[in-house]
PDB file of C-alpha atoms in Angstrom:
ATOM      1  CA  MET A   1     -22.628  -9.151 -55.567  1.00  0.00           C
ATOM      2  CA  ILE A   2     -21.413 -12.749 -55.344  1.00  0.00           C
ATOM      3  CA  SER A   3     -19.398 -12.393 -58.560  1.00  0.00           C
ATOM      4  CA  TRP A   4     -17.794  -9.217 -57.191  1.00  0.00           C
ATOM      5  CA  ILE A   5     -16.756 -11.037 -53.978  1.00  0.00           C
ATOM      6  CA  LYS A   6     -15.284 -13.891 -56.038  1.00  0.00           C
ATOM      7  CA  LYS A   7     -13.263 -11.434 -58.134  1.00  0.00           C
ATOM      8  CA  ALA A   8     -11.954  -9.754 -54.950  1.00  0.00           C
ATOM      9  CA  ILE A   9     -10.871 -13.105 -53.485  1.00  0.00           C
ATOM     10  CA  VAL A  10      -9.159 -14.118 -56.731  1.00  0.00           C
ATOM     11  CA  TRP A  11      -7.379 -10.757 -56.877  1.00  0.00           C
ATOM     12  CA  ALA A  12      -6.154 -11.024 -53.261  1.00  0.00           C
ATOM     13  CA  TRP A  13      -5.004 -14.606 -53.801  1.00  0.00           C
ATOM     14  CA  SER A  14      -3.066 -13.652 -56.925  1.00  0.00           C
ATOM     15  CA  ILE A  15      -1.208 -10.975 -54.992  1.00  0.00           C
ATOM     16  CA  LEU A  16      -0.393 -13.276 -52.069  1.00  0.00           C
ATOM     17  CA  THR A  17       0.894 -16.038 -54.346  1.00  0.00           C
ATOM     18  CA  THR A  18       3.320 -13.852 -56.273  1.00  0.00           C
ATOM     19  CA  PRO A  19       6.927 -14.134 -54.999  1.00  0.00           C
ATOM     20  CA  ALA A  20       7.408 -10.397 -54.498  1.00  0.00           C
ATOM     21  CA  ALA A  21       4.220 -10.052 -52.487  1.00  0.00           C
ATOM     22  CA  THR A  22       5.044 -13.109 -50.366  1.00  0.00           C
ATOM     23  CA  ILE A  23       8.481 -11.749 -49.524  1.00  0.00           C
ATOM     24  CA  GLY A  24       7.040  -8.310 -48.765  1.00  0.00           C
ATOM     25  CA  LEU A  25       4.386  -9.785 -46.486  1.00  0.00           C
ATOM     26  CA  GLY A  26       6.983 -11.874 -44.672  1.00  0.00           C
ATOM     27  CA  VAL A  27       9.245  -8.871 -44.138  1.00  0.00           C
ATOM     28  CA  LEU A  28       6.282  -6.835 -42.906  1.00  0.00           C
ATOM     29  CA  THR A  29       5.224  -9.578 -40.481  1.00  0.00           C
ATOM     30  CA  LEU A  30       8.767 -10.075 -39.173  1.00  0.00           C
ATOM     31  CA  GLY A  31       9.273  -6.348 -38.821  1.00  0.00           C
ATOM     32  CA  GLY A  32       5.987  -5.996 -36.943  1.00  0.00           C
ATOM     33  CA  PHE A  33       6.921  -8.838 -34.594  1.00  0.00           C
ATOM     34  CA  ILE A  34      10.365  -7.382 -33.830  1.00  0.00           C
ATOM     35  CA  GLY A  35       8.856  -3.922 -33.367  1.00  0.00           C
ATOM     36  CA  GLY A  36       6.232  -5.310 -31.005  1.00  0.00           C
ATOM     37  CA  VAL A  37       8.855  -7.090 -28.895  1.00  0.00           C
ATOM     38  CA  MET A  38      10.966  -3.920 -28.683  1.00  0.00           C
ATOM     39  CA  PHE A  39       7.947  -1.809 -27.733  1.00  0.00           C
ATOM     40  CA  TRP A  40       6.837  -4.326 -25.082  1.00  0.00           C
ATOM     41  CA  GLY A  41      10.341  -4.505 -23.628  1.00  0.00           C
ATOM     42  CA  ALA A  42      10.683  -0.712 -23.531  1.00  0.00           C
ATOM     43  CA  PHE A  43       7.226  -0.366 -21.943  1.00  0.00           C
ATOM     44  CA  ASN A  44       7.932  -2.899 -19.204  1.00  0.00           C
ATOM     45  CA  THR A  45      11.377  -1.413 -18.535  1.00  0.00           C
ATOM     46  CA  ALA A  46       9.846   2.039 -18.088  1.00  0.00           C
ATOM     47  CA  LEU A  47       7.099   0.546 -15.911  1.00  0.00           C
ATOM     48  CA  GLU A  48       9.607  -1.150 -13.613  1.00  0.00           C
ATOM     49  CA  LEU A  49      11.684   2.030 -13.343  1.00  0.00           C
ATOM     50  CA  THR A  50       8.612   3.759 -11.917  1.00  0.00           C
ATOM     51  CA  ASN A  51       8.166   0.839  -9.533  1.00  0.00           C
ATOM     52  CA  THR A  52      11.274   1.447  -7.417  1.00  0.00           C
ATOM     53  CA  GLU A  53      11.781   3.189  -4.110  1.00  0.00           C
ATOM     54  CA  LYS A  54      14.293   5.536  -5.743  1.00  0.00           C
ATOM     55  CA  PHE A  55      11.594   6.751  -8.129  1.00  0.00           C
ATOM     56  CA  CYS A  56       8.952   6.974  -5.385  1.00  0.00           C
ATOM     57  CA  THR A  57      11.179   9.190  -3.219  1.00  0.00           C
ATOM     58  CA  SER A  58      12.573  11.290  -6.078  1.00  0.00           C
ATOM     59  CA  CYS A  59      10.170  14.122  -5.193  1.00  0.00           C
ATOM     60  CA  HIS A  60      10.633  15.967  -1.917  1.00  0.00           C
ATOM     61  CA  GLU A  61       6.927  15.562  -1.038  1.00  0.00           C
ATOM     62  CA  MET A  62       7.486  11.844  -0.484  1.00  0.00           C
ATOM     63  CA  HIS A  63      11.133  11.891   0.590  1.00  0.00           C
ATOM     64  CA  ASP A  64      10.726  14.537   3.292  1.00  0.00           C
ATOM     65  CA  ASN A  65       7.466  13.245   4.727  1.00  0.00           C
ATOM     66  CA  VAL A  66       6.297   9.625   4.536  1.00  0.00           C
ATOM     67  CA  TYR A  67       9.713   8.177   3.641  1.00  0.00           C
ATOM     68  CA  GLN A  68      11.284   9.667   6.758  1.00  0.00           C
ATOM     69  CA  GLU A  69       8.531   8.060   8.826  1.00  0.00           C
ATOM     70  CA  LEU A  70       9.046   4.702   7.136  1.00  0.00           C
ATOM     71  CA  SER A  71      12.784   4.818   7.913  1.00  0.00           C
ATOM     72  CA  ARG A  72      11.968   4.768  11.637  1.00  0.00           C
ATOM     73  CA  THR A  73       9.798   1.633  11.531  1.00  0.00           C
ATOM     74  CA  ILE A  74      10.427  -2.107  11.681  1.00  0.00           C
ATOM     75  CA  HIS A  75       9.525  -2.417   8.008  1.00  0.00           C
ATOM     76  CA  PHE A  76      12.666  -0.426   7.190  1.00  0.00           C
ATOM     77  CA  SER A  77      15.195  -1.819   9.665  1.00  0.00           C
ATOM     78  CA  ASN A  78      14.797  -5.079  11.585  1.00  0.00           C
ATOM     79  CA  ARG A  79      16.640  -8.148  12.850  1.00  0.00           C
ATOM     80  CA  SER A  80      15.861 -10.187   9.708  1.00  0.00           C
ATOM     81  CA  GLY A  81      17.305  -7.626   7.305  1.00  0.00           C
ATOM     82  CA  VAL A  82      14.211  -7.770   5.066  1.00  0.00           C
ATOM     83  CA  ARG A  83      13.066  -4.293   4.042  1.00  0.00           C
ATOM     84  CA  ALA A  84       9.651  -3.376   2.649  1.00  0.00           C
ATOM     85  CA  THR A  85       9.982  -0.605   0.073  1.00  0.00           C
ATOM     86  CA  CYS A  86       7.318   1.849  -1.113  1.00  0.00           C
ATOM     87  CA  PRO A  87       6.098  -0.247  -4.094  1.00  0.00           C
ATOM     88  CA  ASP A  88       5.974  -3.392  -1.952  1.00  0.00           C
ATOM     89  CA  CYS A  89       3.086  -1.885  -0.005  1.00  0.00           C
ATOM     90  CA  HIS A  90       1.514   0.537  -2.459  1.00  0.00           C
ATOM     91  CA  VAL A  91       1.751  -1.241  -5.832  1.00  0.00           C
ATOM     92  CA  PRO A  92       0.024  -4.596  -6.578  1.00  0.00           C
ATOM     93  CA  HIS A  93       2.282  -7.397  -7.795  1.00  0.00           C
ATOM     94  CA  GLN A  94      -0.111  -8.775 -10.424  1.00  0.00           C
ATOM     95  CA  TRP A  95       0.448  -7.111 -13.807  1.00  0.00           C
ATOM     96  CA  THR A  96      -3.162  -6.161 -14.563  1.00  0.00           C
ATOM     97  CA  ASP A  97      -3.719  -4.788 -11.052  1.00  0.00           C
ATOM     98  CA  LYS A  98      -0.403  -2.957 -11.290  1.00  0.00           C
ATOM     99  CA  ILE A  99      -1.419  -1.220 -14.528  1.00  0.00           C
ATOM    100  CA  ALA A 100      -4.755  -0.210 -13.025  1.00  0.00           C
ATOM    101  CA  ARG A 101      -2.965   1.182  -9.961  1.00  0.00           C
ATOM    102  CA  LYS A 102      -0.502   3.116 -12.130  1.00  0.00           C
ATOM    103  CA  MET A 103      -3.346   4.682 -14.082  1.00  0.00           C
ATOM    104  CA  GLN A 104      -5.084   5.605 -10.847  1.00  0.00           C
ATOM    105  CA  ALA A 105      -1.895   7.133  -9.439  1.00  0.00           C
ATOM    106  CA  SER A 106      -1.260   9.230 -12.556  1.00  0.00           C
ATOM    107  CA  LYS A 107      -3.244  12.031 -10.937  1.00  0.00           C
ATOM    108  CA  GLU A 108      -0.280  12.473  -8.560  1.00  0.00           C
ATOM    109  CA  VAL A 109       1.501  14.122 -11.494  1.00  0.00           C
ATOM    110  CA  TRP A 110      -1.232  16.765 -11.455  1.00  0.00           C
ATOM    111  CA  GLY A 111      -0.678  17.230  -7.723  1.00  0.00           C
ATOM    112  CA  LYS A 112       3.062  17.597  -8.254  1.00  0.00           C
ATOM    113  CA  ILE A 113       2.625  20.220 -10.986  1.00  0.00           C
ATOM    114  CA  PHE A 114       0.222  22.340  -8.948  1.00  0.00           C
ATOM    115  CA  GLY A 115       1.940  21.855  -5.569  1.00  0.00           C
ATOM    116  CA  THR A 116      -0.916  20.149  -3.742  1.00  0.00           C
ATOM    117  CA  ILE A 117       1.324  18.965  -0.869  1.00  0.00           C
ATOM    118  CA  ASN A 118       4.619  20.689  -1.678  1.00  0.00           C
ATOM    119  CA  THR A 119       5.035  22.015   1.881  1.00  0.00           C
ATOM    120  CA  ARG A 120       4.896  20.307   5.263  1.00  0.00           C
ATOM    121  CA  PRO A 121       1.776  22.228   6.403  1.00  0.00           C
ATOM    122  CA  LYS A 122      -0.032  21.301   3.167  1.00  0.00           C
ATOM    123  CA  PHE A 123       0.928  17.656   3.628  1.00  0.00           C
ATOM    124  CA  LEU A 124      -0.311  17.595   7.225  1.00  0.00           C
ATOM    125  CA  GLU A 125      -3.572  19.235   6.147  1.00  0.00           C
ATOM    126  CA  LYS A 126      -4.121  16.530   3.527  1.00  0.00           C
ATOM    127  CA  ARG A 127      -2.737  13.698   5.638  1.00  0.00           C
ATOM    128  CA  LEU A 128      -6.049  12.271   6.862  1.00  0.00           C
ATOM    129  CA  GLU A 129      -7.559  12.345   3.360  1.00  0.00           C
ATOM    130  CA  LEU A 130      -4.516  10.608   1.858  1.00  0.00           C
ATOM    131  CA  ALA A 131      -4.506   7.980   4.615  1.00  0.00           C
ATOM    132  CA  GLN A 132      -8.220   7.288   4.212  1.00  0.00           C
ATOM    133  CA  HIS A 133      -7.733   6.696   0.478  1.00  0.00           C
ATOM    134  CA  GLU A 134      -5.084   4.050   1.199  1.00  0.00           C
ATOM    135  CA  TRP A 135      -7.070   2.447   4.015  1.00  0.00           C
ATOM    136  CA  ALA A 136     -10.111   2.139   1.740  1.00  0.00           C
ATOM    137  CA  ARG A 137      -8.017   0.702  -1.109  1.00  0.00           C
ATOM    138  CA  MET A 138      -6.391  -1.919   1.101  1.00  0.00           C
ATOM    139  CA  LYS A 139      -9.692  -2.735   2.774  1.00  0.00           C
ATOM    140  CA  ALA A 140     -11.234  -3.329  -0.661  1.00  0.00           C
ATOM    141  CA  ASN A 141      -8.463  -5.671  -1.835  1.00  0.00           C
ATOM    142  CA  ASP A 142      -8.266  -7.546   1.504  1.00  0.00           C
ATOM    143  CA  SER A 143      -4.843  -6.051   2.320  1.00  0.00           C
ATOM    144  CA  LEU A 144      -3.346  -7.698  -0.759  1.00  0.00           C
ATOM    145  CA  GLU A 145       0.033  -5.965  -0.475  1.00  0.00           C
ATOM    146  CA  CYS A 146       0.360  -7.083   3.161  1.00  0.00           C
ATOM    147  CA  ARG A 147      -0.476 -10.657   2.221  1.00  0.00           C
ATOM    148  CA  ASN A 148       2.224 -10.739  -0.446  1.00  0.00           C
ATOM    149  CA  CYS A 149       4.662 -11.135   2.467  1.00  0.00           C
ATOM    150  CA  HIS A 150       2.511 -12.033   5.478  1.00  0.00           C
ATOM    151  CA  THR A 151       0.435 -15.124   4.719  1.00  0.00           C
ATOM    152  CA  ALA A 152      -1.897 -16.746   7.212  1.00  0.00           C
ATOM    153  CA  VAL A 153      -0.582 -20.237   6.413  1.00  0.00           C
ATOM    154  CA  ALA A 154       2.944 -19.142   7.334  1.00  0.00           C
ATOM    155  CA  MET A 155       1.967 -17.664  10.695  1.00  0.00           C
ATOM    156  CA  ASP A 156       3.284 -19.491  13.743  1.00  0.00           C
ATOM    157  CA  LEU A 157       0.674 -18.450  16.274  1.00  0.00           C
ATOM    158  CA  GLN A 158       2.635 -20.050  19.107  1.00  0.00           C
ATOM    159  CA  LYS A 159       5.381 -17.447  18.616  1.00  0.00           C
ATOM    160  CA  GLN A 160       2.901 -14.576  18.901  1.00  0.00           C
ATOM    161  CA  THR A 161       1.657 -13.022  22.105  1.00  0.00           C
ATOM    162  CA  GLN A 162      -1.490 -14.617  23.466  1.00  0.00           C
ATOM    163  CA  ARG A 163      -3.640 -11.611  22.600  1.00  0.00           C
ATOM    164  CA  ALA A 164      -2.254 -11.345  19.039  1.00  0.00           C
ATOM    165  CA  ALA A 165      -2.748 -15.075  18.464  1.00  0.00           C
ATOM    166  CA  GLU A 166      -6.345 -14.910  19.708  1.00  0.00           C
ATOM    167  CA  ILE A 167      -7.157 -11.895  17.526  1.00  0.00           C
ATOM    168  CA  HIS A 168      -5.577 -13.406  14.417  1.00  0.00           C
ATOM    169  CA  THR A 169      -7.357 -16.712  14.978  1.00  0.00           C
ATOM    170  CA  ARG A 170     -10.780 -15.234  15.649  1.00  0.00           C
ATOM    171  CA  TYR A 171     -10.819 -12.389  13.146  1.00  0.00           C
ATOM    172  CA  LEU A 172      -8.065 -12.660  10.533  1.00  0.00           C
ATOM    173  CA  LEU A 173      -8.183 -16.384   9.792  1.00  0.00           C
ATOM    174  CA  SER A 174     -11.978 -16.356   9.767  1.00  0.00           C
ATOM    175  CA  GLY A 175     -12.083 -13.443   7.318  1.00  0.00           C
ATOM    176  CA  GLN A 176     -13.989 -11.111   9.667  1.00  0.00           C
ATOM    177  CA  ALA A 177     -11.152  -8.575   9.530  1.00  0.00           C
ATOM    178  CA  THR A 178      -8.197  -7.781   7.333  1.00  0.00           C
ATOM    179  CA  CYS A 179      -4.687  -6.520   8.105  1.00  0.00           C
ATOM    180  CA  ILE A 180      -5.387  -2.812   7.600  1.00  0.00           C
ATOM    181  CA  ASP A 181      -8.231  -2.896  10.127  1.00  0.00           C
ATOM    182  CA  CYS A 182      -5.741  -3.145  12.985  1.00  0.00           C
ATOM    183  CA  HIS A 183      -2.394  -2.086  11.518  1.00  0.00           C
ATOM    184  CA  LYS A 184      -3.111   1.399  10.180  1.00  0.00           C
ATOM    185  CA  GLY A 185      -0.005   2.969  11.720  1.00  0.00           C
ATOM    186  CA  ILE A 186       2.429   0.148  10.969  1.00  0.00           C
ATOM    187  CA  ALA A 187       4.652   2.043   8.482  1.00  0.00           C
ATOM    188  CA  HIS A 188       3.695   5.718   8.770  1.00  0.00           C
ATOM    189  CA  GLU A 189       2.560   8.058  11.500  1.00  0.00           C
ATOM    190  CA  LEU A 190      -1.179   8.229  11.966  1.00  0.00           C
ATOM    191  CA  PRO A 191      -3.082  11.426  11.207  1.00  0.00           C
ATOM    192  CA  ASN A 192      -5.235  13.040  13.861  1.00  0.00           C
ATOM    193  CA  MET A 193      -7.688  10.219  14.578  1.00  0.00           C
ATOM    194  CA  GLU A 194     -10.057  12.275  16.704  1.00  0.00           C
ATOM    195  CA  GLY A 195     -13.581  11.550  15.550  1.00  0.00           C
ATOM    196  CA  VAL A 196     -12.392   8.977  12.993  1.00  0.00           C
ATOM    197  CA  ASP A 197     -13.885   5.495  13.161  1.00  0.00           C
ATOM    198  CA  PRO A 198     -10.901   3.110  13.315  1.00  0.00           C
ATOM    199  CA  GLY A 199     -12.937   0.529  11.380  1.00  0.00           C
ATOM    200  CA  TRP A 200     -12.483  -2.332  13.813  1.00  0.00           C
ATOM    201  CA  LYS A 201     -12.541  -2.228  17.581  1.00  0.00           C
ATOM    202  CA  MET A 202     -10.964  -4.504  20.147  1.00  0.00           C
ATOM    203  CA  PRO A 203     -13.500  -6.850  21.794  1.00  0.00           C
ATOM    204  CA  LYS A 204     -13.897  -6.044  25.473  1.00  0.00           C
ATOM    205  CA  GLU A 205     -12.891  -9.539  26.537  1.00  0.00           C
ATOM    206  CA  LEU A 206      -9.544  -9.173  24.753  1.00  0.00           C
ATOM    207  CA  GLU A 207      -8.671  -5.713  26.033  1.00  0.00           C
ATOM    208  CA  GLY A 208      -5.677  -5.617  28.332  1.00  0.00           C
ATOM    209  CA  ASN A 209      -5.290  -3.669  31.528  1.00  0.00           C
ATOM    210  CA  ALA A 210      -4.533   0.020  31.399  1.00  0.00           C
ATOM    211  CA  MET A 211      -0.818   0.768  31.199  1.00  0.00           C
ATOM    212  CA  THR A 212       0.798   1.816  34.448  1.00  0.00           C
ATOM    213  CA  ARG A 213       2.531   5.157  34.728  1.00  0.00           C
ATOM    214  CA  SER A 214       6.095   4.731  33.636  1.00  0.00           C
ATOM    215  CA  THR A 215       7.970   7.950  34.470  1.00  0.00           C
ATOM    216  CA  PRO A 216       9.607   8.590  37.880  1.00  0.00           C
ATOM    217  CA  ILE A 217       7.889  11.972  38.142  1.00  0.00           C
ATOM    218  CA  GLU A 218       4.455  10.418  37.706  1.00  0.00           C
ATOM    219  CA  ASP A 219       5.320   7.690  40.225  1.00  0.00           C
ATOM    220  CA  LEU A 220       6.396  10.398  42.700  1.00  0.00           C
ATOM    221  CA  GLN A 221       3.171  12.317  42.124  1.00  0.00           C
ATOM    222  CA  ASP A 222       1.172   9.152  42.808  1.00  0.00           C
ATOM    223  CA  ALA A 223       3.115   8.487  46.009  1.00  0.00           C
ATOM    224  CA  ILE A 224       2.533  12.061  47.239  1.00  0.00           C
ATOM    225  CA  ALA A 225      -1.164  11.815  46.414  1.00  0.00           C
ATOM    226  CA  ARG A 226      -1.466   8.536  48.325  1.00  0.00           C
ATOM    227  CA  ALA A 227       0.406  10.024  51.300  1.00  0.00           C
ATOM    228  CA  HIS A 228      -1.909  13.036  51.384  1.00  0.00           C
ATOM    229  CA  ALA A 229      -4.934  10.769  51.134  1.00  0.00           C
ATOM    230  CA  SER A 230      -3.639   8.609  53.987  1.00  0.00           C
ATOM    231  CA  ALA A 231      -2.886  11.644  56.172  1.00  0.00           C
ATOM    232  CA  SER A 232      -6.322  13.108  55.504  1.00  0.00           C
ATOM    233  CA  SER A 233      -8.035   9.873  56.477  1.00  0.00           C
ATOM    234  CA  GLN A 234      -6.039   9.691  59.725  1.00  0.00           C
ATOM    235  CA  MET A 235      -6.974  13.275  60.618  1.00  0.00           C
ATOM    236  CA  VAL A 236     -10.641  12.458  60.090  1.00  0.00           C
ATOM    237  CA  ASP A 237     -10.354   9.401  62.343  1.00  0.00           C
TER     238      ASP A 237
END
């Protein structure tokens, strides 16, 4: 056995040391390197093309539903001119996490082929399920996509309302809560939340007063009700 191994090593060495074999091996190595670079470049180019808002909204399921909702929010149009696009919030920035997310989202192709949400009624029927998937994902990664832009160290709490500053200090900075716990409807309309646990509830001591009625008709109705109540009490007296 040992003699056979020695003969094999000698044979391999004789091939590698011949000029023709050396040149062939060099060409093969160089060709493999160039091919690998071209493949890697093509792969990353294709990956980035699928990581654009244009690609995300290329199907009417997304363009006619969630994208229209996004276009009416502060993440789309605001005084700073900074716009958050679909991949900013739904695709991780780290390469390994991005690949894992892309693989997970590949099942959307299946949904597109079989028309899972190809009509507005179908989308609304699935809306809560879709939202819960995203809430759970962002809860699990500590709202990573939010934190790519909104970092705790960059927050100026003095420029926030008193209630927001207190909540962020007590719950966000301490790690007791994450962004998605409170900001579920920040970029898209909420589904029917009846019977759905919001995940995090406002402490009683931080709850504000109930909002006053704001329409003139409601104010008039209140005034009439108070007048009737006053008249009734005077008649009793």
